[in-house]
XYZ file of C-alpha atoms in Angstrom:
385
model
C 8.553 -40.456 -10.666
C 11.920 -41.959 -9.744
C 13.593 -40.978 -6.550
C 10.571 -39.199 -5.062
C 10.379 -39.956 -1.355
C 6.956 -40.763 0.042
C 5.702 -38.395 2.715
C 4.999 -39.568 6.253
C 1.285 -38.791 5.824
C 0.854 -41.216 2.950
C 1.525 -44.356 5.014
C 1.177 -46.412 1.845
C 2.290 -50.022 1.936
C 4.870 -51.432 -0.439
C 3.158 -52.760 -3.530
C 5.471 -55.774 -3.744
C 5.820 -57.223 -0.248
C 2.571 -55.720 1.115
C 4.120 -55.738 4.608
C 6.266 -52.621 4.956
C 5.555 -48.927 4.565
C 6.855 -47.567 1.264
C 9.752 -45.115 1.385
C 9.662 -43.891 -2.214
C 7.863 -44.129 -5.510
C 9.627 -45.888 -8.362
C 7.900 -45.243 -11.696
C 4.587 -44.760 -9.840
C 5.090 -47.927 -7.782
C 5.458 -47.462 -3.982
C 8.304 -49.589 -2.638
C 9.783 -50.193 0.785
C 13.512 -50.004 1.473
C 14.204 -53.723 0.995
C 12.092 -54.113 -2.144
C 13.658 -51.059 -3.730
C 17.160 -52.371 -3.031
C 16.142 -55.737 -4.486
C 14.678 -53.946 -7.517
C 17.991 -52.212 -8.292
C 20.058 -55.350 -7.599
C 17.876 -57.514 -9.838
C 18.013 -55.028 -12.704
C 21.811 -55.153 -12.648
C 22.485 -58.811 -11.887
C 20.097 -60.174 -14.523
C 22.537 -58.764 -17.100
C 25.269 -61.041 -15.732
C 23.737 -64.471 -16.296
C 26.831 -65.625 -18.180
C 28.904 -65.007 -15.037
C 27.022 -67.423 -12.798
C 29.149 -69.761 -10.706
C 28.158 -72.842 -12.699
C 29.508 -71.170 -15.845
C 32.834 -70.360 -14.220
C 36.067 -72.121 -15.016
C 38.151 -73.838 -12.367
C 38.941 -71.729 -9.281
C 42.552 -71.285 -10.396
C 41.397 -69.898 -13.772
C 38.796 -67.418 -12.640
C 37.254 -65.093 -15.205
C 38.152 -61.439 -14.779
C 36.021 -58.395 -15.438
C 37.099 -54.769 -15.423
C 35.023 -52.026 -13.793
C 36.011 -48.443 -14.722
C 35.382 -46.287 -11.654
C 34.731 -42.550 -11.960
C 33.452 -42.254 -8.345
C 30.101 -41.072 -9.700
C 26.753 -42.453 -8.601
C 26.450 -45.087 -11.342
C 29.912 -46.656 -11.332
C 30.143 -46.637 -7.525
C 26.733 -48.284 -7.198
C 27.722 -50.888 -9.787
C 30.849 -51.807 -7.833
C 28.804 -52.020 -4.616
C 26.222 -54.337 -6.228
C 28.897 -56.538 -7.808
C 30.658 -56.847 -4.456
C 27.392 -57.916 -2.784
C 26.738 -60.368 -5.608
C 30.141 -62.025 -5.194
C 29.629 -62.317 -1.452
C 26.262 -63.980 -2.061
C 27.797 -66.409 -4.551
C 30.569 -67.293 -2.126
C 28.198 -67.833 0.783
C 26.060 -70.206 -1.285
C 28.661 -72.147 -3.254
C 32.012 -71.423 -1.629
C 33.343 -69.743 -4.781
C 32.559 -66.916 -7.166
C 31.759 -66.709 -10.868
C 34.283 -63.982 -11.617
C 36.926 -61.683 -10.151
C 36.743 -57.889 -10.220
C 39.497 -55.540 -11.311
C 38.861 -51.812 -10.853
C 40.524 -49.033 -12.833
C 40.460 -45.295 -12.216
C 41.664 -42.969 -14.990
C 43.408 -39.798 -13.843
C 43.173 -37.163 -16.574
C 45.775 -34.872 -15.041
C 48.224 -37.528 -13.898
C 48.623 -35.592 -10.649
C 45.231 -35.917 -8.957
C 45.993 -36.765 -5.328
C 42.300 -36.455 -4.440
C 41.487 -39.238 -6.895
C 44.103 -41.470 -5.277
C 42.618 -40.789 -1.838
C 39.117 -41.593 -3.068
C 40.365 -44.851 -4.560
C 41.967 -45.783 -1.250
C 38.637 -45.311 0.515
C 36.980 -47.567 -2.061
C 39.747 -50.136 -1.599
C 39.170 -50.201 2.169
C 35.428 -50.631 1.667
C 35.809 -53.424 -0.900
C 39.221 -54.992 -0.206
C 38.651 -58.243 -2.113
C 39.289 -56.736 -5.531
C 42.297 -55.517 -7.528
C 42.709 -51.764 -8.027
C 44.830 -49.562 -10.246
C 45.097 -45.928 -11.261
C 46.429 -44.885 -14.653
C 47.065 -41.382 -15.980
C 45.207 -40.649 -19.187
C 48.409 -39.961 -21.099
C 49.324 -43.636 -20.702
C 47.051 -44.251 -23.687
C 49.982 -43.247 -25.911
C 52.062 -45.945 -24.232
C 49.539 -48.788 -24.050
C 47.751 -48.606 -27.385
C 49.542 -51.022 -29.760
C 49.103 -48.721 -32.736
C 50.235 -45.779 -30.653
C 52.048 -44.334 -33.635
C 48.663 -43.643 -35.253
C 47.504 -41.729 -32.202
C 50.842 -39.961 -32.132
C 50.222 -38.677 -35.660
C 47.217 -36.771 -34.333
C 49.457 -34.729 -32.042
C 50.490 -31.375 -33.562
C 54.238 -30.972 -33.171
C 57.011 -29.146 -34.965
C 59.602 -31.855 -34.361
C 59.933 -35.596 -33.905
C 57.193 -37.053 -31.702
C 59.742 -39.354 -30.138
C 61.110 -36.369 -28.252
C 57.773 -35.793 -26.534
C 56.670 -37.604 -23.408
C 53.148 -39.130 -23.358
C 52.071 -36.330 -21.023
C 53.313 -33.693 -23.470
C 51.558 -35.453 -26.342
C 48.244 -35.363 -24.487
C 48.680 -31.698 -23.561
C 49.493 -30.713 -27.148
C 46.576 -32.670 -28.564
C 44.008 -31.228 -26.158
C 45.386 -27.703 -26.583
C 44.933 -27.982 -30.359
C 41.213 -28.708 -30.110
C 39.059 -25.758 -31.030
C 35.883 -26.241 -28.988
C 34.658 -27.491 -25.631
C 32.699 -30.260 -27.381
C 35.809 -31.422 -29.251
C 37.874 -31.514 -26.052
C 35.214 -33.448 -24.143
C 34.773 -35.857 -27.068
C 38.476 -36.604 -27.506
C 39.056 -36.985 -23.752
C 36.172 -39.462 -23.504
C 37.465 -41.390 -26.518
C 40.995 -41.600 -25.113
C 39.654 -42.748 -21.731
C 37.778 -45.555 -23.438
C 40.856 -46.580 -25.434
C 42.984 -46.616 -22.275
C 40.473 -48.734 -20.338
C 40.175 -51.183 -23.236
C 43.933 -51.635 -23.622
C 44.399 -52.146 -19.880
C 41.611 -54.757 -19.884
C 43.126 -56.641 -22.812
C 46.650 -56.586 -21.401
C 45.386 -57.897 -18.057
C 43.332 -60.752 -19.528
C 39.939 -59.288 -18.592
C 37.062 -60.969 -20.390
C 34.655 -58.034 -20.303
C 34.388 -54.390 -19.310
C 31.381 -53.560 -17.161
C 30.498 -49.903 -17.678
C 28.348 -48.161 -15.082
C 26.155 -46.299 -17.600
C 22.575 -45.954 -16.384
C 19.508 -45.753 -18.631
C 19.794 -41.983 -18.453
C 23.462 -41.988 -19.427
C 22.853 -44.332 -22.373
C 20.033 -42.083 -23.614
C 22.367 -39.086 -23.349
C 25.020 -40.956 -25.292
C 22.539 -41.928 -28.012
C 21.689 -38.347 -28.882
C 25.118 -36.831 -28.253
C 26.993 -39.398 -30.366
C 24.463 -38.923 -33.158
C 24.812 -35.137 -32.979
C 28.600 -35.453 -33.085
C 28.439 -37.526 -36.257
C 29.123 -40.930 -34.760
C 25.631 -42.383 -34.933
C 26.873 -45.340 -36.988
C 28.707 -46.593 -33.877
C 25.646 -46.757 -31.599
C 25.136 -50.551 -31.919
C 28.536 -51.005 -30.280
C 28.315 -48.114 -27.804
C 24.862 -48.849 -26.391
C 24.297 -52.607 -26.553
C 25.804 -55.473 -24.574
C 28.142 -57.728 -26.491
C 31.396 -57.831 -28.437
C 32.908 -54.487 -29.390
C 35.129 -53.707 -32.374
C 37.935 -53.155 -29.879
C 38.296 -56.882 -29.242
C 36.598 -57.127 -25.845
C 33.021 -57.419 -24.555
C 31.183 -54.313 -23.379
C 28.421 -54.855 -20.794
C 26.080 -52.272 -19.255
C 24.528 -53.879 -16.140
C 22.849 -50.625 -15.029
C 21.155 -50.065 -18.386
C 17.649 -50.636 -16.944
C 18.013 -48.260 -13.985
C 17.487 -44.503 -14.196
C 20.064 -42.186 -12.690
C 17.469 -40.737 -10.299
C 16.796 -44.236 -9.019
C 20.505 -44.749 -8.378
C 20.643 -41.461 -6.482
C 17.754 -42.673 -4.326
C 19.540 -46.002 -3.833
C 22.643 -44.180 -2.599
C 20.498 -42.048 -0.291
C 18.867 -45.099 1.287
C 22.043 -47.181 1.537
C 24.631 -47.210 4.295
C 26.522 -43.986 4.901
C 29.739 -45.770 3.902
C 28.477 -46.096 0.326
C 27.344 -42.479 0.097
C 30.766 -41.314 1.300
C 32.423 -43.013 -1.677
C 30.423 -41.082 -4.263
C 31.984 -37.947 -5.676
C 29.924 -35.675 -7.916
C 31.804 -32.501 -8.961
C 28.508 -30.659 -9.507
C 25.712 -32.212 -7.400
C 22.151 -31.529 -8.386
C 20.702 -30.916 -11.811
C 23.191 -30.162 -14.561
C 23.253 -26.515 -15.569
C 24.331 -25.456 -19.031
C 27.148 -22.930 -19.108
C 26.117 -19.333 -19.658
C 28.816 -19.170 -22.329
C 28.127 -21.098 -25.533
C 31.886 -21.523 -25.978
C 32.047 -23.625 -22.800
C 28.886 -25.640 -23.424
C 29.322 -29.131 -24.838
C 26.847 -31.358 -26.631
C 27.266 -33.847 -23.774
C 26.277 -31.180 -21.234
C 23.158 -30.268 -23.200
C 22.065 -33.890 -23.532
C 22.712 -34.518 -19.850
C 20.653 -31.499 -18.861
C 17.831 -32.533 -21.183
C 17.479 -36.128 -20.022
C 17.843 -35.249 -16.340
C 14.808 -32.995 -16.733
C 12.861 -35.523 -18.820
C 13.389 -38.444 -16.424
C 11.798 -36.494 -13.555
C 8.290 -36.655 -14.998
C 8.572 -38.846 -18.086
C 10.977 -41.723 -17.310
C 9.388 -43.899 -19.990
C 10.741 -41.540 -22.669
C 14.295 -42.114 -21.439
C 13.797 -45.870 -21.352
C 12.257 -45.895 -24.831
C 15.273 -44.105 -26.298
C 17.588 -46.807 -24.950
C 15.311 -49.704 -25.885
C 14.860 -48.402 -29.416
C 18.588 -47.846 -29.884
C 19.267 -51.326 -28.494
C 17.363 -52.786 -31.452
C 19.918 -51.439 -33.925
C 21.973 -54.194 -35.500
C 25.598 -54.041 -36.530
C 26.112 -54.120 -40.312
C 27.283 -57.369 -41.834
C 30.984 -57.679 -42.510
C 32.094 -54.963 -40.105
C 34.947 -57.172 -38.891
C 36.573 -56.577 -42.273
C 35.958 -52.826 -42.313
C 38.836 -50.424 -41.562
C 38.547 -48.642 -38.219
C 38.937 -45.034 -37.169
C 42.398 -44.539 -35.663
C 40.992 -42.450 -32.797
C 37.735 -44.098 -31.657
C 38.451 -47.570 -33.144
C 34.918 -47.861 -34.532
C 34.565 -49.614 -37.918
C 33.608 -47.220 -40.688
C 30.951 -48.761 -42.995
C 31.916 -48.474 -46.620
C 35.192 -46.840 -45.565
C 33.457 -43.455 -45.486
C 36.264 -41.712 -43.669
C 36.239 -38.021 -42.882
C 33.819 -35.344 -44.001
C 34.362 -36.070 -47.676
C 33.067 -39.620 -47.334
C 29.502 -38.566 -46.507
C 28.819 -36.253 -49.470
C 25.998 -33.731 -49.475
C 26.891 -30.374 -47.949
C 29.773 -31.910 -46.048
C 32.337 -31.798 -48.892
C 35.453 -29.962 -47.835
C 37.084 -29.808 -51.232
C 39.394 -32.741 -50.508
C 39.407 -36.371 -51.410
C 40.430 -39.350 -49.340
C 43.700 -39.865 -51.150
C 44.972 -36.376 -50.451
C 43.873 -35.932 -46.867
C 46.630 -37.888 -45.175
C 45.675 -38.999 -41.691
C 42.120 -37.635 -41.997
C 41.420 -40.489 -44.407
C 41.556 -42.820 -41.395
C 39.334 -40.761 -39.078
C 35.587 -41.343 -38.995
C 33.251 -38.427 -39.612
C 32.711 -37.722 -35.910
C 36.420 -37.727 -35.073
C 37.173 -35.560 -38.096
C 34.852 -32.920 -36.659
C 36.714 -33.003 -33.338
C 40.307 -33.150 -34.596
C 41.426 -30.012 -36.464
C 42.945 -30.483 -39.916
C 46.394 -29.327 -38.763
C 46.431 -31.935 -35.990
C 45.136 -34.724 -38.162
C 47.897 -34.106 -40.669
C 50.544 -33.933 -37.949
C 51.428 -30.313 -38.729
C 52.586 -27.751 -36.242
C 50.177 -25.250 -34.820
């Protein structure tokens, strides 16, 4: 049972070192403070074997990785562990295997609280590079920005709209809470990827825990984007032209919460959770998203059945990318290759026919099934609403 603190009456010794009193149970194994910290560190660092010092280039050509920071438990813990890892490398060899660049995406473009939180992180870990970008910058940074622009409903020329106005119009045109959450997440990913590529970052290290990856597995499948799971869940090259790595993939969210609780107060002060505690589904179905439902489900499952959460991720990790996907056309919104060019609802047949064919659907013929469900027809065709 992850994150369950041992009571003072148990006085059970750590199962690993046998010397210290355990402070919590991790998947039924009593661990002391030091062994638990080592457990979390090892789970994350073992995913970074390719970034060992002896694999690094010359000091003046250091490899760069990008860490997207949301100030949540997972991404903050990842940054903390990476910082400790670099300090350990430097103390042993005098140099490091990589350099860290941190990015924070501001969805509103006017979030002063986010800037303040980033400054606190910068003071705690001053050795790294930091930047904040507003989400609407995705329309400026994406090379094929014109394709994204075509998704924005507007009555006039898009050139007259600022990136901020484009984002506002696009989000306002979405018809459900799930669609808004899906498109915002997709645009955040696109923005992070373009920043990483333009700043010569070799890989993006996402802070997704086992629990988060399990949530993503079911939510992406439910939203019609199950074909993209091999790229969204597994470590390795992504269709976006950069490596995706998930160092926290073997650690449950509850374990990370316990790690934060046992760490120094400075680390806990950097974590910002808008709604601490278990996720509660909205009482209104109109405001409930698929992501919220999956998050609520797996947070409850991991309390008593953590192996179920781990099995979902391990099973999904066995999926292989189809052959020849490098030659497949990609969705203009999520950038995932579409096998067999089955764009839009019409491409999947069955009950999903919408009375249109790919040749007559305009922009929708370049949206995957999942993105077609999120983007309304009027937006996808660039019509006014």
